[in-house]
Each structure stands twice: as C-alpha cells, then as structure tokens.
Short mmCIF file of C-alpha atoms in Angstrom, two decimals:
data_model
loop_
_atom_site.label_atom_id
_atom_site.label_comp_id
_atom_site.label_asym_id
_atom_site.label_seq_id
_atom_site.Cartn_x
_atom_site.Cartn_y
_atom_site.Cartn_z
CA UNK A 1 -16.30 12.32 8.94
CA UNK A 2 -13.76 10.89 6.49
CA UNK A 3 -10.42 12.69 6.11
CA UNK A 4 -7.47 12.04 3.81
CA UNK A 5 -4.06 13.07 5.22
CA UNK A 6 -1.15 13.05 2.77
CA UNK A 7 2.43 13.27 3.99
CA UNK A 8 5.01 13.92 1.26
CA UNK A 9 8.51 13.65 2.71
CA UNK A 10 11.98 13.28 1.29
CA UNK A 11 11.80 9.54 0.68
CA UNK A 12 8.15 8.50 1.07
CA UNK A 13 4.64 9.59 0.15
CA UNK A 14 2.16 8.40 2.78
CA UNK A 15 -1.62 8.61 2.71
CA UNK A 16 -3.83 7.96 5.73
CA UNK A 17 -7.62 7.72 5.79
CA UNK A 18 -9.23 8.78 9.05
CA UNK A 19 -12.86 7.94 9.84
CA UNK A 20 -14.17 9.76 12.90
CA UNK A 21 -10.58 10.30 13.95
CA UNK A 22 -9.59 6.62 13.68
CA UNK A 23 -7.11 5.21 11.18
CA UNK A 24 -9.20 3.29 8.62
CA UNK A 25 -6.68 2.85 5.81
CA UNK A 26 -3.07 3.65 4.99
CA UNK A 27 -0.89 3.50 1.87
CA UNK A 28 2.65 4.48 1.13
CA UNK A 29 5.13 4.53 -1.72
CA UNK A 30 8.85 5.21 -1.97
CA UNK A 31 9.49 8.43 -3.87
CA UNK A 32 12.64 6.85 -5.32
CA UNK A 33 10.89 3.72 -6.59
CA UNK A 34 7.35 3.79 -7.94
CA UNK A 35 5.20 0.70 -8.16
CA UNK A 36 4.80 -1.04 -11.51
CA UNK A 37 1.39 -2.45 -10.59
CA UNK A 38 -1.14 -1.45 -13.26
CA UNK A 39 1.50 -0.70 -15.92
CA UNK A 40 1.12 -2.55 -19.24
CA UNK A 41 4.15 -3.86 -21.08
CA UNK A 42 4.86 -5.52 -24.39
CA UNK A 43 7.04 -8.41 -23.33
CA UNK A 44 8.71 -11.45 -24.85
CA UNK A 45 8.30 -15.01 -23.50
CA UNK A 46 11.75 -16.23 -22.47
CA UNK A 47 10.86 -19.59 -20.93
CA UNK A 48 7.83 -21.87 -20.80
CA UNK A 49 7.91 -24.19 -17.76
CA UNK A 50 5.28 -26.99 -18.18
CA UNK A 51 6.14 -28.39 -14.71
CA UNK A 52 5.19 -25.04 -13.10
CA UNK A 53 2.24 -24.35 -15.45
CA UNK A 54 3.87 -20.97 -15.99
CA UNK A 55 6.09 -18.85 -18.20
CA UNK A 56 8.70 -16.14 -17.69
CA UNK A 57 8.42 -12.87 -19.57
CA UNK A 58 11.05 -10.24 -20.30
CA UNK A 59 9.34 -6.87 -19.78
CA UNK A 60 12.47 -4.82 -19.38
CA UNK A 61 12.82 -4.94 -15.57
CA UNK A 62 15.82 -6.26 -13.62
CA UNK A 63 14.22 -9.71 -13.32
CA UNK A 64 11.98 -11.54 -15.77
CA UNK A 65 8.33 -11.49 -14.75
CA UNK A 66 6.33 -14.60 -13.85
CA UNK A 67 3.02 -15.51 -15.49
CA UNK A 68 0.74 -18.30 -14.36
CA UNK A 69 -1.23 -20.43 -16.80
CA UNK A 70 -4.45 -19.04 -15.36
CA UNK A 71 -3.34 -15.51 -16.30
CA UNK A 72 -2.82 -16.39 -19.96
CA UNK A 73 -5.27 -15.65 -22.75
CA UNK A 74 -5.68 -17.37 -26.11
CA UNK A 75 -8.34 -16.35 -28.61
CA UNK A 76 -10.09 -14.37 -25.89
CA UNK A 77 -10.29 -17.35 -23.49
CA UNK A 78 -8.55 -17.58 -20.16
CA UNK A 79 -6.21 -20.50 -19.51
CA UNK A 80 -7.86 -23.35 -17.62
CA UNK A 81 -6.36 -25.91 -15.24
CA UNK A 82 -6.79 -28.69 -17.80
CA UNK A 83 -4.96 -26.74 -20.55
CA UNK A 84 -1.34 -27.45 -21.36
CA UNK A 85 0.73 -24.32 -20.97
CA UNK A 86 2.64 -25.16 -24.18
CA UNK A 87 -0.68 -24.88 -26.09
CA UNK A 88 -1.29 -21.38 -24.71
CA UNK A 89 2.10 -19.76 -25.14
CA UNK A 90 5.48 -20.41 -26.79
CA UNK A 91 8.99 -19.18 -26.19
CA UNK A 92 9.68 -16.08 -28.27
CA UNK A 93 6.01 -14.95 -28.41
CA UNK A 94 5.45 -11.22 -27.91
CA UNK A 95 2.57 -10.55 -25.54
CA UNK A 96 0.85 -7.62 -23.85
CA UNK A 97 0.83 -8.07 -20.08
CA UNK A 98 -0.20 -6.06 -17.04
CA UNK A 99 1.82 -6.08 -13.82
CA UNK A 100 -0.44 -7.37 -11.05
CA UNK A 101 2.21 -7.75 -8.37
CA UNK A 102 5.52 -5.93 -7.89
CA UNK A 103 8.86 -7.72 -7.68
CA UNK A 104 9.68 -8.64 -4.10
CA UNK A 105 12.93 -10.03 -2.67
CA UNK A 106 14.36 -12.55 -5.09
CA UNK A 107 11.08 -12.84 -7.03
CA UNK A 108 10.30 -10.94 -10.20
CA UNK A 109 7.03 -9.18 -10.86
CA UNK A 110 3.87 -11.18 -11.54
CA UNK A 111 2.05 -10.36 -14.79
CA UNK A 112 -1.17 -11.27 -16.57
CA UNK A 113 -2.36 -11.19 -20.13
CA UNK A 114 -5.79 -10.30 -18.72
CA UNK A 115 -5.53 -6.52 -19.01
CA UNK A 116 -7.72 -4.16 -16.98
CA UNK A 117 -8.01 -0.46 -17.79
CA UNK A 118 -9.32 1.30 -14.72
CA UNK A 119 -11.12 4.60 -15.03
CA UNK A 120 -12.99 6.71 -12.50
CA UNK A 121 -16.20 4.66 -12.83
CA UNK A 122 -15.49 1.77 -15.18
CA UNK A 123 -12.96 -1.01 -15.72
CA UNK A 124 -12.47 -2.10 -19.32
CA UNK A 125 -11.18 -5.66 -19.91
CA UNK A 126 -9.63 -5.90 -23.43
CA UNK A 127 -10.17 -9.23 -25.16
CA UNK A 128 -12.72 -10.51 -22.64
CA UNK A 129 -16.49 -10.65 -22.56
CA UNK A 130 -17.33 -10.43 -18.84
CA UNK A 131 -19.80 -7.68 -17.88
CA UNK A 132 -20.64 -6.88 -14.28
CA UNK A 133 -21.36 -4.39 -11.49
CA UNK A 134 -19.46 -3.92 -8.22
CA UNK A 135 -20.86 -6.12 -5.43
CA UNK A 136 -20.87 -3.07 -3.13
CA UNK A 137 -23.70 -1.52 -5.15
CA UNK A 138 -26.56 -3.28 -3.41
CA UNK A 139 -29.43 -0.84 -3.88
CA UNK A 140 -31.87 -2.71 -6.16
CA UNK A 141 -33.06 0.34 -8.14
CA UNK A 142 -29.52 1.62 -8.72
CA UNK A 143 -28.36 -1.82 -9.72
CA UNK A 144 -31.16 -2.08 -12.30
CA UNK A 145 -30.38 1.41 -13.66
CA UNK A 146 -26.69 0.56 -14.14
CA UNK A 147 -27.54 -2.83 -15.55
CA UNK A 148 -29.75 -1.15 -18.15
CA UNK A 149 -26.91 1.20 -19.11
CA UNK A 150 -24.49 -1.69 -19.44
CA UNK A 151 -26.69 -3.28 -22.11
CA UNK A 152 -26.27 -0.25 -24.34
CA UNK A 153 -22.70 0.65 -23.41
CA UNK A 154 -20.64 1.34 -26.54
CA UNK A 155 -17.83 -1.18 -26.12
CA UNK A 156 -16.70 -3.92 -28.50
CA UNK A 157 -14.07 -6.57 -28.05
CA UNK A 158 -13.80 -6.04 -24.31
CA UNK A 159 -15.48 -6.80 -21.03
CA UNK A 160 -16.81 -4.06 -18.78
CA UNK A 161 -17.21 -3.68 -15.03
CA UNK A 162 -18.84 -0.76 -13.23
CA UNK A 163 -16.92 0.31 -10.12
CA UNK A 164 -18.52 1.26 -6.79
CA UNK A 165 -17.83 4.91 -7.66
CA UNK A 166 -20.32 4.58 -10.58
CA UNK A 167 -23.15 4.61 -8.02
CA UNK A 168 -25.33 7.68 -8.59
CA UNK A 169 -23.36 8.94 -11.61
CA UNK A 170 -25.15 10.14 -14.72
CA UNK A 171 -25.05 8.09 -17.93
CA UNK A 172 -23.17 10.90 -19.68
CA UNK A 173 -20.36 10.73 -17.08
CA UNK A 174 -20.20 6.95 -17.30
CA UNK A 175 -20.04 7.09 -21.08
CA UNK A 176 -17.32 9.79 -21.06
CA UNK A 177 -15.19 7.69 -18.71
CA UNK A 178 -15.79 4.58 -20.88
CA UNK A 179 -14.81 6.43 -24.05
CA UNK A 180 -11.59 7.57 -22.38
CA UNK A 181 -10.71 3.97 -21.58
CA UNK A 182 -11.61 2.83 -25.10
CA UNK A 183 -9.16 5.36 -26.55
CA UNK A 184 -6.57 4.03 -24.17
CA UNK A 185 -7.36 0.45 -25.19
CA UNK A 186 -6.93 1.23 -28.91
CA UNK A 187 -3.56 2.83 -28.23
CA UNK A 188 -2.47 -0.28 -26.34
CA UNK A 189 -3.77 -2.62 -29.07
CA UNK A 190 -1.71 -0.76 -31.70
CA UNK A 191 1.41 -1.63 -29.76
CA UNK A 192 0.86 -5.31 -30.64
CA UNK A 193 2.31 -4.52 -34.09
CA UNK A 194 4.27 -1.37 -33.33
CA UNK A 195 7.45 -1.25 -31.26
CA UNK A 196 9.84 -3.98 -30.14
CA UNK A 197 9.57 -5.87 -26.86
CA UNK A 198 10.35 -5.20 -24.09
CA UNK A 199 8.40 -1.95 -24.05
CA UNK A 200 6.14 -0.15 -21.55
CA UNK A 201 3.00 0.82 -23.50
CA UNK A 202 0.87 2.22 -20.67
CA UNK A 203 2.12 3.83 -17.46
CA UNK A 204 -1.10 3.30 -15.51
CA UNK A 205 -2.00 5.76 -12.79
CA UNK A 206 0.34 7.56 -10.36
CA UNK A 207 0.15 6.79 -6.65
CA UNK A 208 -1.89 9.91 -5.92
CA UNK A 209 -4.23 9.48 -8.93
CA UNK A 210 -4.86 5.82 -8.12
CA UNK A 211 -5.61 6.79 -4.52
CA UNK A 212 -8.20 9.35 -5.62
CA UNK A 213 -9.71 6.99 -8.16
CA UNK A 214 -10.46 4.62 -5.24
CA UNK A 215 -11.70 7.41 -3.00
CA UNK A 216 -14.18 8.85 -5.53
CA UNK A 217 -16.81 6.48 -4.16
CA UNK A 218 -16.41 7.87 -0.63
CA UNK A 219 -17.58 11.13 0.91
CA UNK A 220 -14.33 12.86 1.82
CA UNK A 221 -14.94 15.85 4.03
CA UNK A 222 -11.33 17.04 4.16
CA UNK A 223 -8.06 16.49 2.28
CA UNK A 224 -4.92 17.80 4.01
CA UNK A 225 -1.52 17.65 2.32
CA UNK A 226 1.84 19.02 3.48
CA UNK A 227 3.50 19.51 0.07
CA UNK A 228 2.68 22.42 -2.26
CA UNK A 229 3.36 20.57 -5.53
CA UNK A 230 1.23 17.61 -4.43
CA UNK A 231 -1.46 20.05 -3.26
CA UNK A 232 -1.51 21.71 -6.71
CA UNK A 233 -1.81 18.29 -8.47
CA UNK A 234 -4.68 17.26 -6.20
CA UNK A 235 -6.44 20.57 -6.72
CA UNK A 236 -6.19 20.16 -10.51
CA UNK A 237 -7.48 16.56 -10.25
CA UNK A 238 -10.41 17.65 -8.05
CA UNK A 239 -11.24 20.56 -10.39
CA UNK A 240 -11.70 18.06 -13.21
CA UNK A 241 -13.22 15.11 -11.38
CA UNK A 242 -14.69 16.29 -8.06
CA UNK A 243 -15.03 20.07 -7.83
CA UNK A 244 -16.91 19.92 -4.53
CA UNK A 245 -13.83 18.40 -2.85
CA UNK A 246 -11.80 21.61 -3.37
CA UNK A 247 -13.65 23.30 -0.51
CA UNK A 248 -12.22 20.75 1.94
CA UNK A 249 -8.68 20.77 0.48
CA UNK A 250 -5.97 22.32 2.65
CA UNK A 251 -2.20 22.75 2.35
CA UNK A 252 -0.75 22.05 5.80
CA UNK A 253 1.87 24.54 6.99
CA UNK A 254 2.22 23.71 10.66
CA UNK A 255 5.58 23.20 12.37
CA UNK A 256 4.65 19.83 13.88
CA UNK A 257 4.93 17.04 11.26
CA UNK A 258 1.50 16.45 9.69
CA UNK A 259 1.11 12.82 10.86
CA UNK A 260 1.95 13.84 14.42
CA UNK A 261 -0.49 16.78 14.23
CA UNK A 262 -3.40 14.50 13.27
CA UNK A 263 -2.41 11.57 15.47
CA UNK A 264 -1.67 9.26 12.53
CA UNK A 265 1.86 8.41 13.63
CA UNK A 266 0.75 7.22 17.06
CA UNK A 267 -2.08 5.09 15.58
CA UNK A 268 0.23 3.67 12.89
CA UNK A 269 2.86 2.73 15.47
CA UNK A 270 0.15 0.98 17.47
CA UNK A 271 -0.78 -1.16 14.48
CA UNK A 272 2.64 -1.87 13.00
CA UNK A 273 4.33 -3.78 15.81
CA UNK A 274 4.32 -7.49 16.55
CA UNK A 275 1.85 -6.91 19.42
CA UNK A 276 -1.31 -4.98 18.59
CA UNK A 277 -3.56 -4.00 21.49
CA UNK A 278 -7.35 -4.28 21.48
CA UNK A 279 -9.82 -2.44 23.70
CA UNK A 280 -10.22 -4.06 27.11
CA UNK A 281 -6.78 -5.61 27.38
CA UNK A 282 -6.95 -8.28 24.71
CA UNK A 283 -4.24 -8.19 22.03
CA UNK A 284 -3.01 -9.70 18.77
CA UNK A 285 0.42 -11.20 18.04
CA UNK A 286 1.29 -10.76 14.37
CA UNK A 287 4.10 -12.79 12.82
CA UNK A 288 4.94 -12.10 9.18
CA UNK A 289 7.01 -14.55 7.12
CA UNK A 290 7.71 -14.70 3.39
CA UNK A 291 5.17 -17.49 2.93
CA UNK A 292 2.33 -16.42 5.24
CA UNK A 293 1.18 -14.25 8.14
CA UNK A 294 0.00 -15.80 11.39
CA UNK A 295 -2.20 -13.79 13.79
CA UNK A 296 -2.82 -15.04 17.29
CA UNK A 297 -5.72 -13.60 19.29
CA UNK A 298 -5.03 -13.36 23.03
CA UNK A 299 -7.76 -12.58 25.54
CA UNK A 300 -5.62 -10.87 28.18
CA UNK A 301 -7.77 -10.91 31.30
CA UNK A 302 -11.16 -10.84 29.56
CA UNK A 303 -12.11 -14.53 29.74
CA UNK A 304 -13.74 -15.51 33.00
CA UNK A 305 -15.11 -18.86 34.16
CA UNK A 306 -18.74 -18.19 33.22
CA UNK A 307 -20.28 -17.80 29.75
CA UNK A 308 -16.99 -18.72 28.10
CA UNK A 309 -18.40 -18.96 24.59
CA UNK A 310 -20.22 -15.62 24.77
CA UNK A 311 -17.18 -13.81 26.19
CA UNK A 312 -14.81 -15.44 23.72
CA UNK A 313 -17.08 -14.48 20.83
CA UNK A 314 -17.15 -10.84 21.95
CA UNK A 315 -13.33 -10.72 22.09
CA UNK A 316 -13.06 -12.51 18.73
CA UNK A 317 -15.37 -9.97 17.08
CA UNK A 318 -13.20 -7.08 18.36
CA UNK A 319 -10.17 -8.95 17.00
CA UNK A 320 -11.85 -9.53 13.63
CA UNK A 321 -12.61 -5.82 13.27
CA UNK A 322 -9.00 -4.92 14.06
CA UNK A 323 -7.63 -7.61 11.73
CA UNK A 324 -9.75 -6.41 8.80
CA UNK A 325 -8.23 -2.95 9.27
CA UNK A 326 -4.77 -4.30 9.97
CA UNK A 327 -4.37 -6.28 6.77
CA UNK A 328 -5.22 -3.17 4.71
CA UNK A 329 -2.94 -0.83 6.60
CA UNK A 330 0.04 -3.21 6.73
CA UNK A 331 -0.67 -4.60 3.22
CA UNK A 332 -0.61 -8.15 4.53
CA UNK A 333 -1.18 -10.66 1.74
CA UNK A 334 -0.84 -14.27 0.64
CA UNK A 335 -1.91 -16.84 3.20
CA UNK A 336 -3.23 -15.35 6.47
CA UNK A 337 -4.01 -17.67 9.39
CA UNK A 338 -5.93 -16.36 12.39
CA UNK A 339 -5.98 -18.31 15.64
CA UNK A 340 -9.07 -16.93 17.37
CA UNK A 341 -9.93 -17.73 20.98
CA UNK A 342 -11.40 -21.22 20.99
CA UNK A 343 -15.21 -21.57 21.16
CA UNK A 344 -17.13 -24.81 21.52
CA UNK A 345 -20.38 -23.41 20.13
CA UNK A 346 -20.50 -24.36 16.40
CA UNK A 347 -23.11 -21.65 15.58
CA UNK A 348 -20.92 -18.96 17.12
CA UNK A 349 -17.95 -20.21 15.07
CA UNK A 350 -20.02 -19.97 11.87
CA UNK A 351 -21.25 -16.52 12.87
CA UNK A 352 -17.69 -15.36 13.42
CA UNK A 353 -16.58 -16.58 9.95
CA UNK A 354 -19.51 -14.68 8.36
CA UNK A 355 -18.57 -11.60 10.35
CA UNK A 356 -14.99 -11.71 9.05
CA UNK A 357 -16.26 -12.20 5.48
CA UNK A 358 -18.43 -9.08 5.79
CA UNK A 359 -15.63 -7.03 7.30
CA UNK A 360 -13.21 -7.67 4.42
CA UNK A 361 -15.76 -6.92 1.67
CA UNK A 362 -14.55 -3.31 1.42
CA UNK A 363 -10.90 -4.23 1.03
CA UNK A 364 -9.27 -2.80 -2.12
CA UNK A 365 -7.57 -6.17 -2.75
CA UNK A 366 -9.45 -9.41 -3.13
CA UNK A 367 -9.74 -11.33 0.17
CA UNK A 368 -10.98 -14.93 0.10
CA UNK A 369 -12.22 -16.62 3.28
CA UNK A 370 -11.50 -20.35 3.20
CA UNK A 371 -13.16 -21.14 6.53
CA UNK A 372 -11.92 -22.85 9.67
CA UNK A 373 -9.37 -25.66 9.54
CA UNK A 374 -9.74 -28.85 11.57
CA UNK A 375 -7.71 -27.16 14.30
CA UNK A 376 -10.15 -24.22 14.38
CA UNK A 377 -7.82 -21.73 12.68
CA UNK A 378 -9.38 -19.31 10.22
CA UNK A 379 -7.68 -19.48 6.85
CA UNK A 380 -7.91 -16.64 4.34
CA UNK A 381 -5.87 -15.33 1.41
CA UNK A 382 -5.38 -11.75 0.24
CA UNK A 383 -4.10 -10.83 -3.17
CA UNK A 384 -0.68 -9.18 -3.09
CA UNK A 385 -0.03 -6.20 -5.38
CA UNK A 386 2.51 -4.00 -3.57
CA UNK A 387 5.16 -4.40 -0.86
CA UNK A 388 3.92 -4.70 2.69
CA UNK A 389 4.47 -1.96 5.26
CA UNK A 390 7.19 -4.06 6.85
CA UNK A 391 8.96 -4.57 3.50
CA UNK A 392 8.77 -0.84 2.70
CA UNK A 393 9.94 0.48 6.07
CA UNK A 394 12.09 -2.29 7.49
CA UNK A 395 15.23 -4.22 6.80
CA UNK A 396 16.44 -7.59 8.02
CA UNK A 397 18.14 -7.07 11.40
CA UNK A 398 21.77 -8.23 11.29
CA UNK A 399 21.72 -8.93 15.02
CA UNK A 400 18.97 -11.59 14.67
CA UNK A 401 19.96 -12.89 11.22
CA UNK A 402 16.74 -11.85 9.60
CA UNK A 403 14.31 -13.24 12.14
CA UNK A 404 13.30 -9.74 13.26
CA UNK A 405 13.11 -6.34 11.65
CA UNK A 406 14.52 -2.89 12.31
CA UNK A 407 13.97 0.40 10.54
CA UNK A 408 15.81 0.73 7.25
CA UNK A 409 18.44 3.41 6.65
CA UNK A 410 16.04 5.26 4.37
CA UNK A 411 13.30 5.23 6.99
CA UNK A 412 15.69 6.42 9.72
CA UNK A 413 16.99 9.22 7.48
CA UNK A 414 13.44 10.24 6.76
CA UNK A 415 12.68 10.36 10.52
CA UNK A 416 15.89 12.29 11.23
CA UNK A 417 15.09 14.91 8.61
CA UNK A 418 11.58 15.30 10.03
CA UNK A 419 13.00 15.81 13.55
CA UNK A 420 15.52 18.37 12.27
CA UNK A 421 12.86 20.26 10.31
CA UNK A 422 10.77 20.51 13.50
CA UNK A 423 13.81 21.33 15.65
CA UNK A 424 14.82 24.13 13.30
CA UNK A 425 11.89 26.19 14.60
CA UNK A 426 13.17 25.93 18.16
CA UNK A 427 16.90 26.70 17.94
CA UNK A 428 19.30 29.09 16.26
CA UNK A 429 22.17 26.58 16.47
CA UNK A 430 23.87 26.01 13.09
CA UNK A 431 25.03 22.48 13.89
CA UNK A 432 23.76 19.31 15.61
CA UNK A 433 25.56 16.30 17.01
CA UNK A 434 23.85 12.88 16.86
CA UNK A 435 24.43 9.30 17.79
CA UNK A 436 23.38 7.10 14.88
CA UNK A 437 23.28 3.34 14.05
CA UNK A 438 25.38 1.71 11.31
CA UNK A 439 22.41 1.25 8.99
CA UNK A 440 21.81 5.02 8.91
CA UNK A 441 25.52 5.72 8.45
CA UNK A 442 25.65 3.30 5.50
CA UNK A 443 22.64 4.96 3.90
CA UNK A 444 24.19 8.41 4.26
CA UNK A 445 27.44 7.24 2.64
CA UNK A 446 25.58 5.63 -0.28
CA UNK A 447 23.37 8.67 -0.82
CA UNK A 448 25.75 11.45 0.17
CA UNK A 449 24.68 14.01 -2.42
CA UNK A 450 20.98 13.65 -1.71
CA UNK A 451 21.50 13.64 2.07
CA UNK A 452 23.70 16.74 1.92
CA UNK A 453 21.07 18.58 -0.13
CA UNK A 454 18.32 17.58 2.33
CA UNK A 455 20.41 18.78 5.31
CA UNK A 456 21.08 22.10 3.56
CA UNK A 457 17.33 22.38 3.07
CA UNK A 458 16.59 21.98 6.79
CA UNK A 459 19.48 24.31 7.69
CA UNK A 460 21.81 22.17 9.84
CA UNK A 461 25.38 20.91 9.66
CA UNK A 462 25.25 17.34 10.96
CA UNK A 463 28.01 15.83 13.16
CA UNK A 464 27.65 12.27 14.42
CA UNK A 465 29.16 9.25 16.08
CA UNK A 466 28.20 5.59 15.58
CA UNK A 467 26.35 3.49 18.13
CA UNK A 468 25.05 -0.06 18.45
CA UNK A 469 21.47 0.98 19.04
CA UNK A 470 18.74 0.66 16.41
CA UNK A 471 17.72 4.32 16.44
CA UNK A 472 19.38 7.77 16.49
CA UNK A 473 19.64 10.20 19.40
CA UNK A 474 20.39 13.92 19.46
CA UNK A 475 23.29 14.72 21.81
CA UNK A 476 23.82 18.43 21.30
CA UNK A 477 22.90 21.48 19.20
CA UNK A 478 25.45 24.32 19.12
CA UNK A 479 28.19 25.96 17.08
CA UNK A 480 30.67 23.87 15.15
CA UNK A 481 33.51 24.65 17.61
CA UNK A 482 31.48 23.79 20.72
CA UNK A 483 30.23 20.52 19.18
CA UNK A 484 33.76 19.43 18.25
CA UNK A 485 34.93 20.29 21.78
CA UNK A 486 32.00 18.34 23.25
CA UNK A 487 32.78 15.37 20.99
CA UNK A 488 36.42 15.30 22.16
CA UNK A 489 35.40 15.43 25.81
CA UNK A 490 33.03 12.49 25.28
CA UNK A 491 35.56 10.25 23.53
CA UNK A 492 35.11 11.17 19.89
CA UNK A 493 38.02 13.45 18.92
CA UNK A 494 37.20 13.49 15.17
CA UNK A 495 33.39 13.40 14.77
CA UNK A 496 32.02 12.50 11.35
CA UNK A 497 30.10 15.26 9.62
CA UNK A 498 27.93 16.07 6.62
#
C-alpha cells in the first residue's frame, strides 16, 4: 500500500511517501521561498569564461546563474568538450534557459539552454531531436506500442521522451498531453523576440503539482493532507488527471500533528542524523560537506570469524538498500562515497555494485555509479536540483564554527507552533512561558509580525527567557500574572513576550 502524507505548516510544505508503512520518499519546500528548478527565463550573457568552459547569465535573481559549455545549444546541437565556449555563446547574447539547480550558499543557480517541458506523460525538448522511452518501461509489448506511437507523434522542432507514467495510457491521452506541451513551447519560443531580458517566461510546476506529476505512475491508495486549501487544490488536480484517486483523498483533522500520527516524524528523525541505524545492529555514519557526502558502513556486532565474505555481503546489501532510500529522502547529491564493509571476494564486490545500480534506478534524479575505487570505496554521483534536507532545516552551529548543524530558527519556530497547536487542546491557559535558544529569538525578532499572527492563530500569549541549549522547553502554562510571578521567582524579573 502506497500512501502520500502532506503536511502544510506555517513555514514548510512536506510530503512523505509511505510504502507498507515505511518511509520510501520525502520532499519539502519552504513556503516563503519556492524553488526555481524547472522555471524558464530569458536571460542575458554577462560573462564568458573560456578557462572555466562556462558563462554567467543574468536571469533576474540575486546572483547571476552559471551555465556549463555542455549545457549550451547552437543550431540545435549541444556543446561538446572539443568546442570553444566563445564559439557557442557571446557576452550580451539573449538566451532562453531552464533552471536545473537552485542557488545554494554563495553559488548562483545553474541553468541550461537545453529546455525540457514536462507534462503528465511526455517531456518535450525544444530545439533537440532525441526521441526515447523511459527505461523503467520494460514490458516488451508496451514498449513496442509506445514506440509505434512515437513514430507518428505530431511534434516538430523538438525531441520527445515518454515518461514512466505513459505506461498503459491511451494514445488520445498521450496526444492531448503532448499538444498541451507544444502550446507551451510555442509561447516560450515567442519570448525569443518579445520582452526584454531578464524575464521569467515559464513558471514551471508548483511543488504540489510536480509531486503529483511524478506520482501519476504509481498506485497511490491514500492521500492525506492537513490543510484545507491544499486539499482543495489536490482534489481539483485529481478530478482532472486522476479521478480514481479522489476516493482515497482525506483532509486530516486530528489533534496530533499529521506526521506524528502516521509515524513519519520518528522515521524521518531516524534517517536525518549523522548515525543511521540498520536492522540487526549495523549502522551508517553520514558526513555531508559542501563538496561531497561520505557514508561509512559499520557492522556493529554482526561480523563473526566464520564466513566473513558472506556475512559482510549481507550487511552491505542492507546498507545499500538504506542508502538508496537515504539519498532521496535527504536529497544528497554531487559526489557520494560509500565505504562498505571490506570483502575479499571479487564476485561479491561486483554483485554489490550491480545491486546498488538497480536500487537507484527509481530515483527521481539521475544517479551514476562509477564503481569501486582502488581503495574499495564505491563512488557515485547524484544530480543536484534542490537544497538538501540539511540545508533546508539546519543552520551552521556557531558553537562548532560550522562543522556541525543545529535546527534553524525557522525550523524551531515551526516546531514550537506545532507544539502549541497540539497543547491548545489540552489547556485553557491563555499564556505560556518557554526557554528558547538565541537562534529562535533572532528569528522571532526578524519576523515579528508573522510570528505574532501565528501565535494569535494558535491562541497563546508567549513569554520566554533565553538559554544556551539548542532547543526550546516549555516551563509553564498559566495566566499572565502567574507566569510573570513565576519568572521573577526563577531569576527573570522582566520576561520577554510576544
């Protein structure tokens, strides 16, 4: 049974996929800052850097975007390694580009002139000639049927790829989706001569729509969402694209936060730390840096003195299954190095690499397995498109000068509001008194109006004192007078309040 649980809160929208009760996938987005991935801009080339085989493009964001030579197009042909970047693009050129990776840290967004217009069943590639079918459609008869339709598909001046969700769909539905993308393509092409750069010419899909586009290929038995507006949007989307899903759509109204009610929070916490436990006592150590992620597989007490290779392989397979899930849920990307438990059997090593390759086939981002290094470490890369879970929910810890991470002020505020919303059902007290860290205090000062409105919504007056801990703690819930008296008696004569 596959379930989609959507948690819309004050600052984040989170979506969890459960398969047989286990967390299979997870995505999240800040409500205050939407991703630009998939948006198409008309930009202007500001710099061409031959030494980097790249160019910088002004697309109207805070930082100029970066474009690699391999992401450039000229006369319908993709830039090649032997091409000179100055022959492909020039400073001052106006180009249409798609954001393929959001800005992160000090780096601007990454863009490509290779546009892709993603529909429910098809992906149209303006200016290219490539035609193909998703590798996940492996049934021979279905592959031949779709291949036959591709030969007659009414598209000119563009490549065409059939998504996994095209499997089993009628030709009329495929053609309708294709026509919709062709209309979109013509609108985008008109912007080459209309409008001044920088200009956004196509907004792409919203977080929720993109999520459902990807999930159309799967058999969702239930969709549970805790926000009425989001529920209405999903119901309208399902009515148009997947009417049978409406029967399993529910608007959650329970008092316990939705992720706690379905066990998502506990599973997510178990996967988001530096140490991730495996069944049987083995565990992973995950270290994320800006340049790469290193994952170390530890056996715990599972390796004995006999049949070392067989036992090590069994633990490594468990680790591989967890890692394939982990990189999706935490949005790990770039270079990923996995130090599996050492095995001397060459055939078992090769079998493990093939196993990992099969496990990552269903990833929504491209994962490339580069094999084992001379030191026996598995090297792979995963395309980055959005911020990782750590980047979205954490902030550099001032106590460790950025070598570790703590929850951000936004994340703490979100957790505090959840706790208060739940606590509201269990007390009549009008005010609460909390101990909070500096990072939460700073966030509340910077976002005073929004925070005040959110507190009014949950029905509490908030009093607090600062602490050196990384998290908040509720000290008392009572009337204003009793809380002020309590604060004085505990060394805080003038408690802060919102």
